[in-house]
Amino acid sequence: MLVKCQSCGMPMNKDPEGGGTEADGRRSKTYCSLCYEGGAFRHPEFTAAQMQDHCVEQLKKKGVPGFMAWMFTRGIPKLERWSQSG
């Protein structure tokens, strides 16, 4: 089963760090290193829509066509981080 970051949707097996870190230093099994560090979100002020925009821009910088970047990020509002905040 493909495990995805519950903040940005990136497959956890694509995370070069193997996941974000909890406050005690353990690897997070829920959030990637691009979203989560030391038990806190790197972008705590983001809404789901802002996270989508951020991820689309990052993917486009890596050469992913805009439409594909949008396709990869359209599920973000359904992820755990965003469904908890309403």
Backbone atoms as SQL, in Angstrom:
CREATE TABLE atoms (id INTEGER PRIMARY KEY, chain TEXT, resi INTEGER, resn TEXT, atom TEXT, x REAL, y REAL, z REAL);
INSERT INTO atoms VALUES
  (1, 'A', 1, 'MET', 'N', 0.843, -1.191, 0.000),
  (2, 'A', 1, 'MET', 'CA', 0.000, 0.000, 0.000),
  (3, 'A', 1, 'MET', 'C', 0.886, 1.252, 0.000),
  (4, 'A', 2, 'LEU', 'N', 0.541, 2.197, -0.828),
  (5, 'A', 2, 'LEU', 'CA', 1.288, 3.448, -0.916),
  (6, 'A', 2, 'LEU', 'C', 0.905, 4.358, 0.240),
  (7, 'A', 3, 'VAL', 'N', 1.881, 4.712, 1.057),
  (8, 'A', 3, 'VAL', 'CA', 1.643, 5.614, 2.188),
  (9, 'A', 3, 'VAL', 'C', 2.025, 7.014, 1.749),
  (10, 'A', 4, 'LYS', 'N', 1.093, 7.961, 1.947),
  (11, 'A', 4, 'LYS', 'CA', 1.329, 9.340, 1.546),
  (12, 'A', 4, 'LYS', 'C', 1.415, 10.248, 2.757),
  (13, 'A', 5, 'CYS', 'N', 2.196, 11.317, 2.620),
  (14, 'A', 5, 'CYS', 'CA', 2.228, 12.356, 3.639),
  (15, 'A', 5, 'CYS', 'C', 0.811, 12.896, 3.798),
  (16, 'A', 6, 'GLN', 'N', 0.360, 13.010, 5.025),
  (17, 'A', 6, 'GLN', 'CA', -0.999, 13.469, 5.290),
  (18, 'A', 6, 'GLN', 'C', -1.107, 14.990, 5.362),
  (19, 'A', 7, 'SER', 'N', -0.090, 15.669, 4.837),
  (20, 'A', 7, 'SER', 'CA', -0.123, 17.124, 4.706),
  (21, 'A', 7, 'SER', 'C', -0.058, 17.530, 3.238),
  (22, 'A', 8, 'CYS', 'N', 0.884, 16.931, 2.478),
  (23, 'A', 8, 'CYS', 'CA', 1.073, 17.336, 1.073),
  (24, 'A', 8, 'CYS', 'C', 0.729, 16.241, 0.070),
  (25, 'A', 9, 'GLY', 'N', 0.615, 15.004, 0.510),
  (26, 'A', 9, 'GLY', 'CA', 0.266, 13.916, -0.385),
  (27, 'A', 9, 'GLY', 'C', 1.437, 13.235, -1.064),
  (28, 'A', 10, 'MET', 'N', 2.658, 13.676, -0.789),
  (29, 'A', 10, 'MET', 'CA', 3.828, 13.043, -1.405),
  (30, 'A', 10, 'MET', 'C', 3.956, 11.606, -0.904),
  (31, 'A', 11, 'PRO', 'N', 4.238, 10.666, -1.812),
  (32, 'A', 11, 'PRO', 'CA', 4.494, 9.298, -1.339),
  (33, 'A', 11, 'PRO', 'C', 5.673, 9.300, -0.359),
  (34, 'A', 12, 'MET', 'N', 5.478, 8.685, 0.789),
  (35, 'A', 12, 'MET', 'CA', 6.529, 8.690, 1.821),
  (36, 'A', 12, 'MET', 'C', 7.792, 8.005, 1.333),
  (37, 'A', 13, 'ASN', 'N', 7.674, 7.060, 0.403),
  (38, 'A', 13, 'ASN', 'CA', 8.879, 6.397, -0.099),
  (39, 'A', 13, 'ASN', 'C', 9.690, 7.308, -1.019),
  (40, 'A', 14, 'LYS', 'N', 9.178, 8.465, -1.369),
  (41, 'A', 14, 'LYS', 'CA', 9.916, 9.442, -2.174),
  (42, 'A', 14, 'LYS', 'C', 10.615, 10.482, -1.301),
  (43, 'A', 15, 'ASP', 'N', 10.351, 10.458, 0.005),
  (44, 'A', 15, 'ASP', 'CA', 10.960, 11.423, 0.925),
  (45, 'A', 15, 'ASP', 'C', 12.421, 11.046, 1.162),
  (46, 'A', 16, 'PRO', 'N', 13.361, 11.913, 0.770),
  (47, 'A', 16, 'PRO', 'CA', 14.775, 11.573, 0.940),
  (48, 'A', 16, 'PRO', 'C', 15.192, 11.393, 2.401),
  (49, 'A', 17, 'GLU', 'N', 14.431, 11.973, 3.324),
  (50, 'A', 17, 'GLU', 'CA', 14.751, 11.848, 4.750),
  (51, 'A', 17, 'GLU', 'C', 14.031, 10.680, 5.411),
  (52, 'A', 18, 'GLY', 'N', 13.101, 10.070, 4.705),
  (53, 'A', 18, 'GLY', 'CA', 12.361, 8.943, 5.279),
  (54, 'A', 18, 'GLY', 'C', 11.232, 9.357, 6.197),
  (55, 'A', 19, 'GLY', 'N', 10.820, 10.613, 6.116),
  (56, 'A', 19, 'GLY', 'CA', 9.728, 11.125, 6.951),
  (57, 'A', 19, 'GLY', 'C', 10.192, 12.312, 7.773),
  (58, 'A', 20, 'GLY', 'N', 9.233, 13.094, 8.229),
  (59, 'A', 20, 'GLY', 'CA', 9.546, 14.209, 9.111),
  (60, 'A', 20, 'GLY', 'C', 9.972, 13.698, 10.477),
  (61, 'A', 21, 'THR', 'N', 10.223, 14.610, 11.392),
  (62, 'A', 21, 'THR', 'CA', 10.635, 14.194, 12.733),
  (63, 'A', 21, 'THR', 'C', 9.635, 14.677, 13.780),
  (64, 'A', 22, 'GLU', 'N', 9.442, 13.822, 14.771),
  (65, 'A', 22, 'GLU', 'CA', 8.623, 14.184, 15.932),
  (66, 'A', 22, 'GLU', 'C', 9.479, 15.006, 16.892),
  (67, 'A', 23, 'ALA', 'N', 8.860, 15.579, 17.907),
  (68, 'A', 23, 'ALA', 'CA', 9.584, 16.409, 18.871),
  (69, 'A', 23, 'ALA', 'C', 10.716, 15.631, 19.549),
  (70, 'A', 24, 'ASP', 'N', 10.538, 14.321, 19.726),
  (71, 'A', 24, 'ASP', 'CA', 11.567, 13.504, 20.393),
  (72, 'A', 24, 'ASP', 'C', 12.605, 12.942, 19.415),
  (73, 'A', 25, 'GLY', 'N', 12.519, 13.337, 18.135),
  (74, 'A', 25, 'GLY', 'CA', 13.495, 12.897, 17.152),
  (75, 'A', 25, 'GLY', 'C', 13.105, 11.673, 16.350),
  (76, 'A', 26, 'ARG', 'N', 12.044, 10.980, 16.764),
  (77, 'A', 26, 'ARG', 'CA', 11.590, 9.808, 16.002),
  (78, 'A', 26, 'ARG', 'C', 11.082, 10.251, 14.631),
  (79, 'A', 27, 'ARG', 'N', 11.172, 9.360, 13.647),
  (80, 'A', 27, 'ARG', 'CA', 10.638, 9.628, 12.314),
  (81, 'A', 27, 'ARG', 'C', 9.118, 9.571, 12.356),
  (82, 'A', 28, 'SER', 'N', 8.496, 10.529, 11.713),
  (83, 'A', 28, 'SER', 'CA', 7.038, 10.538, 11.592),
  (84, 'A', 28, 'SER', 'C', 6.630, 9.539, 10.525),
  (85, 'A', 29, 'LYS', 'N', 5.601, 8.773, 10.794),
  (86, 'A', 29, 'LYS', 'CA', 5.043, 7.859, 9.806),
  (87, 'A', 29, 'LYS', 'C', 3.852, 8.510, 9.108),
  (88, 'A', 30, 'THR', 'N', 3.531, 9.748, 9.504),
  (89, 'A', 30, 'THR', 'CA', 2.354, 10.445, 8.996),
  (90, 'A', 30, 'THR', 'C', 2.703, 11.591, 8.056),
  (91, 'A', 31, 'TYR', 'N', 3.801, 12.298, 8.352),
  (92, 'A', 31, 'TYR', 'CA', 4.155, 13.503, 7.598),
  (93, 'A', 31, 'TYR', 'C', 5.586, 13.435, 7.078),
  (94, 'A', 32, 'CYS', 'N', 5.802, 13.989, 5.876),
  (95, 'A', 32, 'CYS', 'CA', 7.128, 13.971, 5.256),
  (96, 'A', 32, 'CYS', 'C', 8.032, 15.060, 5.841),
  (97, 'A', 33, 'SER', 'N', 9.303, 14.961, 5.507),
  (98, 'A', 33, 'SER', 'CA', 10.287, 15.921, 6.021),
  (99, 'A', 33, 'SER', 'C', 10.116, 17.314, 5.417),
  (100, 'A', 34, 'LEU', 'N', 9.432, 17.420, 4.285),
  (101, 'A', 34, 'LEU', 'CA', 9.202, 18.729, 3.682),
  (102, 'A', 34, 'LEU', 'C', 8.086, 19.487, 4.398),
  (103, 'A', 35, 'CYS', 'N', 7.243, 18.766, 5.127),
  (104, 'A', 35, 'CYS', 'CA', 6.102, 19.375, 5.815),
  (105, 'A', 35, 'CYS', 'C', 6.274, 19.456, 7.331),
  (106, 'A', 36, 'TYR', 'N', 7.083, 18.572, 7.902),
  (107, 'A', 36, 'TYR', 'CA', 7.041, 18.372, 9.349),
  (108, 'A', 36, 'TYR', 'C', 8.446, 18.183, 9.910),
  (109, 'A', 37, 'GLU', 'N', 8.773, 18.928, 10.955),
  (110, 'A', 37, 'GLU', 'CA', 10.102, 18.834, 11.568),
  (111, 'A', 37, 'GLU', 'C', 10.000, 19.172, 13.045),
  (112, 'A', 38, 'GLY', 'N', 10.609, 18.350, 13.871),
  (113, 'A', 38, 'GLY', 'CA', 10.630, 18.606, 15.310),
  (114, 'A', 38, 'GLY', 'C', 9.258, 18.646, 15.954),
  (115, 'A', 39, 'GLY', 'N', 8.314, 17.871, 15.385),
  (116, 'A', 39, 'GLY', 'CA', 6.974, 17.808, 15.948),
  (117, 'A', 39, 'GLY', 'C', 6.071, 18.958, 15.550),
  (118, 'A', 40, 'ALA', 'N', 6.481, 19.739, 14.553),
  (119, 'A', 40, 'ALA', 'CA', 5.678, 20.891, 14.125),
  (120, 'A', 40, 'ALA', 'C', 5.673, 20.999, 12.599),
  (121, 'A', 41, 'PHE', 'N', 4.611, 21.588, 12.079),
  (122, 'A', 41, 'PHE', 'CA', 4.536, 21.807, 10.634),
  (123, 'A', 41, 'PHE', 'C', 5.455, 22.944, 10.227),
  (124, 'A', 42, 'ARG', 'N', 6.101, 22.791, 9.085),
  (125, 'A', 42, 'ARG', 'CA', 6.987, 23.838, 8.562),
  (126, 'A', 42, 'ARG', 'C', 6.196, 25.056, 8.099),
  (127, 'A', 43, 'HIS', 'N', 4.956, 24.858, 7.695),
  (128, 'A', 43, 'HIS', 'CA', 4.093, 25.957, 7.249),
  (129, 'A', 43, 'HIS', 'C', 2.787, 25.910, 8.044),
  (130, 'A', 44, 'PRO', 'N', 2.829, 26.247, 9.333),
  (131, 'A', 44, 'PRO', 'CA', 1.625, 26.104, 10.169),
  (132, 'A', 44, 'PRO', 'C', 0.490, 27.039, 9.768),
  (133, 'A', 45, 'GLU', 'N', 0.815, 28.106, 9.061),
  (134, 'A', 45, 'GLU', 'CA', -0.206, 29.089, 8.686),
  (135, 'A', 45, 'GLU', 'C', -0.964, 28.702, 7.420),
  (136, 'A', 46, 'PHE', 'N', -0.473, 27.702, 6.685),
  (137, 'A', 46, 'PHE', 'CA', -1.092, 27.329, 5.416),
  (138, 'A', 46, 'PHE', 'C', -2.498, 26.773, 5.609),
  (139, 'A', 47, 'THR', 'N', -3.370, 27.108, 4.658),
  (140, 'A', 47, 'THR', 'CA', -4.640, 26.411, 4.496),
  (141, 'A', 47, 'THR', 'C', -4.393, 25.280, 3.498),
  (142, 'A', 48, 'ALA', 'N', -5.379, 24.420, 3.311),
  (143, 'A', 48, 'ALA', 'CA', -5.228, 23.348, 2.322),
  (144, 'A', 48, 'ALA', 'C', -4.998, 23.935, 0.930),
  (145, 'A', 49, 'ALA', 'N', -5.721, 25.007, 0.588),
  (146, 'A', 49, 'ALA', 'CA', -5.555, 25.625, -0.735),
  (147, 'A', 49, 'ALA', 'C', -4.155, 26.215, -0.896),
  (148, 'A', 50, 'GLN', 'N', -3.629, 26.809, 0.163),
  (149, 'A', 50, 'GLN', 'CA', -2.268, 27.356, 0.097),
  (150, 'A', 50, 'GLN', 'C', -1.241, 26.238, -0.051),
  (151, 'A', 51, 'MET', 'N', -1.467, 25.115, 0.618),
  (152, 'A', 51, 'MET', 'CA', -0.561, 23.969, 0.480),
  (153, 'A', 51, 'MET', 'C', -0.609, 23.453, -0.956),
  (154, 'A', 52, 'GLN', 'N', -1.791, 23.395, -1.548),
  (155, 'A', 52, 'GLN', 'CA', -1.898, 22.959, -2.943),
  (156, 'A', 52, 'GLN', 'C', -1.088, 23.884, -3.846),
  (157, 'A', 53, 'ASP', 'N', -1.269, 25.187, -3.682),
  (158, 'A', 53, 'ASP', 'CA', -0.532, 26.154, -4.512),
  (159, 'A', 53, 'ASP', 'C', 0.974, 25.993, -4.334),
  (160, 'A', 54, 'HIS', 'N', 1.403, 25.839, -3.086),
  (161, 'A', 54, 'HIS', 'CA', 2.823, 25.670, -2.776),
  (162, 'A', 54, 'HIS', 'C', 3.370, 24.411, -3.460),
  (163, 'A', 55, 'CYS', 'N', 2.647, 23.312, -3.344),
  (164, 'A', 55, 'CYS', 'CA', 3.102, 22.048, -3.924),
  (165, 'A', 55, 'CYS', 'C', 3.128, 22.106, -5.448),
  (166, 'A', 56, 'VAL', 'N', 2.133, 22.751, -6.052),
  (167, 'A', 56, 'VAL', 'CA', 2.126, 22.893, -7.507),
  (168, 'A', 56, 'VAL', 'C', 3.369, 23.656, -7.948),
  (169, 'A', 57, 'GLU', 'N', 3.672, 24.749, -7.264),
  (170, 'A', 57, 'GLU', 'CA', 4.853, 25.542, -7.619),
  (171, 'A', 57, 'GLU', 'C', 6.134, 24.726, -7.468),
  (172, 'A', 58, 'GLN', 'N', 6.248, 23.966, -6.384),
  (173, 'A', 58, 'GLN', 'CA', 7.450, 23.154, -6.164),
  (174, 'A', 58, 'GLN', 'C', 7.583, 22.073, -7.236),
  (175, 'A', 59, 'LEU', 'N', 6.478, 21.441, -7.594),
  (176, 'A', 59, 'LEU', 'CA', 6.514, 20.409, -8.627),
  (177, 'A', 59, 'LEU', 'C', 6.901, 21.009, -9.979),
  (178, 'A', 60, 'LYS', 'N', 6.355, 22.187, -10.295),
  (179, 'A', 60, 'LYS', 'CA', 6.687, 22.843, -11.557),
  (180, 'A', 60, 'LYS', 'C', 8.173, 23.198, -11.603),
  (181, 'A', 61, 'LYS', 'N', 8.748, 23.588, -10.465),
  (182, 'A', 61, 'LYS', 'CA', 10.189, 23.885, -10.407),
  (183, 'A', 61, 'LYS', 'C', 11.015, 22.640, -10.723),
  (184, 'A', 62, 'LYS', 'N', 10.456, 21.472, -10.431),
  (185, 'A', 62, 'LYS', 'CA', 11.154, 20.209, -10.697),
  (186, 'A', 62, 'LYS', 'C', 10.863, 19.685, -12.104),
  (187, 'A', 63, 'GLY', 'N', 10.140, 20.484, -12.901),
  (188, 'A', 63, 'GLY', 'CA', 9.895, 20.119, -14.283),
  (189, 'A', 63, 'GLY', 'C', 8.590, 19.399, -14.553),
  (190, 'A', 64, 'VAL', 'N', 7.735, 19.291, -13.553),
  (191, 'A', 64, 'VAL', 'CA', 6.438, 18.640, -13.754),
  (192, 'A', 64, 'VAL', 'C', 5.511, 19.644, -14.448),
  (193, 'A', 65, 'PRO', 'N', 4.863, 19.254, -15.534),
  (194, 'A', 65, 'PRO', 'CA', 3.930, 20.172, -16.199),
  (195, 'A', 65, 'PRO', 'C', 2.816, 20.616, -15.243),
  (196, 'A', 66, 'GLY', 'N', 2.355, 21.844, -15.422),
  (197, 'A', 66, 'GLY', 'CA', 1.361, 22.420, -14.517),
  (198, 'A', 66, 'GLY', 'C', 0.126, 21.563, -14.320),
  (199, 'A', 67, 'PHE', 'N', -0.422, 21.005, -15.409),
  (200, 'A', 67, 'PHE', 'CA', -1.617, 20.184, -15.283),
  (201, 'A', 67, 'PHE', 'C', -1.341, 18.945, -14.429),
  (202, 'A', 68, 'MET', 'N', -0.199, 18.319, -14.650),
  (203, 'A', 68, 'MET', 'CA', 0.158, 17.134, -13.857),
  (204, 'A', 68, 'MET', 'C', 0.367, 17.516, -12.394),
  (205, 'A', 69, 'ALA', 'N', 1.001, 18.645, -12.154),
  (206, 'A', 69, 'ALA', 'CA', 1.210, 19.110, -10.774),
  (207, 'A', 69, 'ALA', 'C', -0.140, 19.295, -10.086),
  (208, 'A', 70, 'TRP', 'N', -1.091, 19.886, -10.805),
  (209, 'A', 70, 'TRP', 'CA', -2.428, 20.062, -10.232),
  (210, 'A', 70, 'TRP', 'C', -3.063, 18.703, -9.931),
  (211, 'A', 71, 'MET', 'N', -2.922, 17.753, -10.856),
  (212, 'A', 71, 'MET', 'CA', -3.493, 16.415, -10.647),
  (213, 'A', 71, 'MET', 'C', -2.908, 15.757, -9.392),
  (214, 'A', 72, 'PHE', 'N', -1.599, 15.914, -9.211),
  (215, 'A', 72, 'PHE', 'CA', -0.937, 15.300, -8.056),
  (216, 'A', 72, 'PHE', 'C', -1.396, 15.917, -6.741),
  (217, 'A', 73, 'THR', 'N', -1.852, 17.171, -6.770),
  (218, 'A', 73, 'THR', 'CA', -2.163, 17.878, -5.520),
  (219, 'A', 73, 'THR', 'C', -3.658, 18.032, -5.248),
  (220, 'A', 74, 'ARG', 'N', -4.503, 17.580, -6.136),
  (221, 'A', 74, 'ARG', 'CA', -5.929, 17.844, -5.948),
  (222, 'A', 74, 'ARG', 'C', -6.542, 17.123, -4.751),
  (223, 'A', 75, 'GLY', 'N', -5.899, 16.080, -4.257),
  (224, 'A', 75, 'GLY', 'CA', -6.418, 15.356, -3.097),
  (225, 'A', 75, 'GLY', 'C', -6.002, 15.939, -1.752),
  (226, 'A', 76, 'ILE', 'N', -5.184, 16.983, -1.754),
  (227, 'A', 76, 'ILE', 'CA', -4.673, 17.546, -0.501),
  (228, 'A', 76, 'ILE', 'C', -5.774, 17.876, 0.514),
  (229, 'A', 77, 'PRO', 'N', -6.888, 18.518, 0.123),
  (230, 'A', 77, 'PRO', 'CA', -7.906, 18.856, 1.134),
  (231, 'A', 77, 'PRO', 'C', -8.506, 17.653, 1.855),
  (232, 'A', 78, 'LYS', 'N', -8.354, 16.446, 1.294),
  (233, 'A', 78, 'LYS', 'CA', -8.920, 15.246, 1.918),
  (234, 'A', 78, 'LYS', 'C', -7.936, 14.560, 2.873),
  (235, 'A', 79, 'LEU', 'N', -6.700, 15.060, 2.926),
  (236, 'A', 79, 'LEU', 'CA', -5.694, 14.429, 3.785),
  (237, 'A', 79, 'LEU', 'C', -5.962, 14.740, 5.254),
  (238, 'A', 80, 'GLU', 'N', -5.407, 13.910, 6.124),
  (239, 'A', 80, 'GLU', 'CA', -5.657, 13.984, 7.564),
  (240, 'A', 80, 'GLU', 'C', -5.453, 15.379, 8.164),
  (241, 'A', 81, 'ARG', 'N', -4.345, 16.029, 7.807),
  (242, 'A', 81, 'ARG', 'CA', -4.052, 17.350, 8.386),
  (243, 'A', 81, 'ARG', 'C', -5.191, 18.334, 8.122),
  (244, 'A', 82, 'TRP', 'N', -5.732, 18.298, 6.925),
  (245, 'A', 82, 'TRP', 'CA', -6.718, 19.305, 6.519),
  (246, 'A', 82, 'TRP', 'C', -8.138, 18.898, 6.908),
  (247, 'A', 83, 'SER', 'N', -8.425, 17.623, 6.966),
  (248, 'A', 83, 'SER', 'CA', -9.781, 17.206, 7.345),
  (249, 'A', 83, 'SER', 'C', -10.030, 17.473, 8.827),
  (250, 'A', 84, 'GLN', 'N', -8.967, 17.521, 9.630),
  (251, 'A', 84, 'GLN', 'CA', -9.121, 17.808, 11.059),
  (252, 'A', 84, 'GLN', 'C', -9.426, 19.270, 11.319),
  (253, 'A', 85, 'SER', 'N', -8.968, 20.154, 10.404),
  (254, 'A', 85, 'SER', 'CA', -9.128, 21.585, 10.649),
  (255, 'A', 85, 'SER', 'C', -10.409, 22.141, 10.036),
  (256, 'A', 86, 'GLY', 'N', -11.235, 21.258, 9.515),
  (257, 'A', 86, 'GLY', 'CA', -12.506, 21.706, 8.982),
  (258, 'A', 86, 'GLY', 'C', -12.387, 21.930, 7.563);
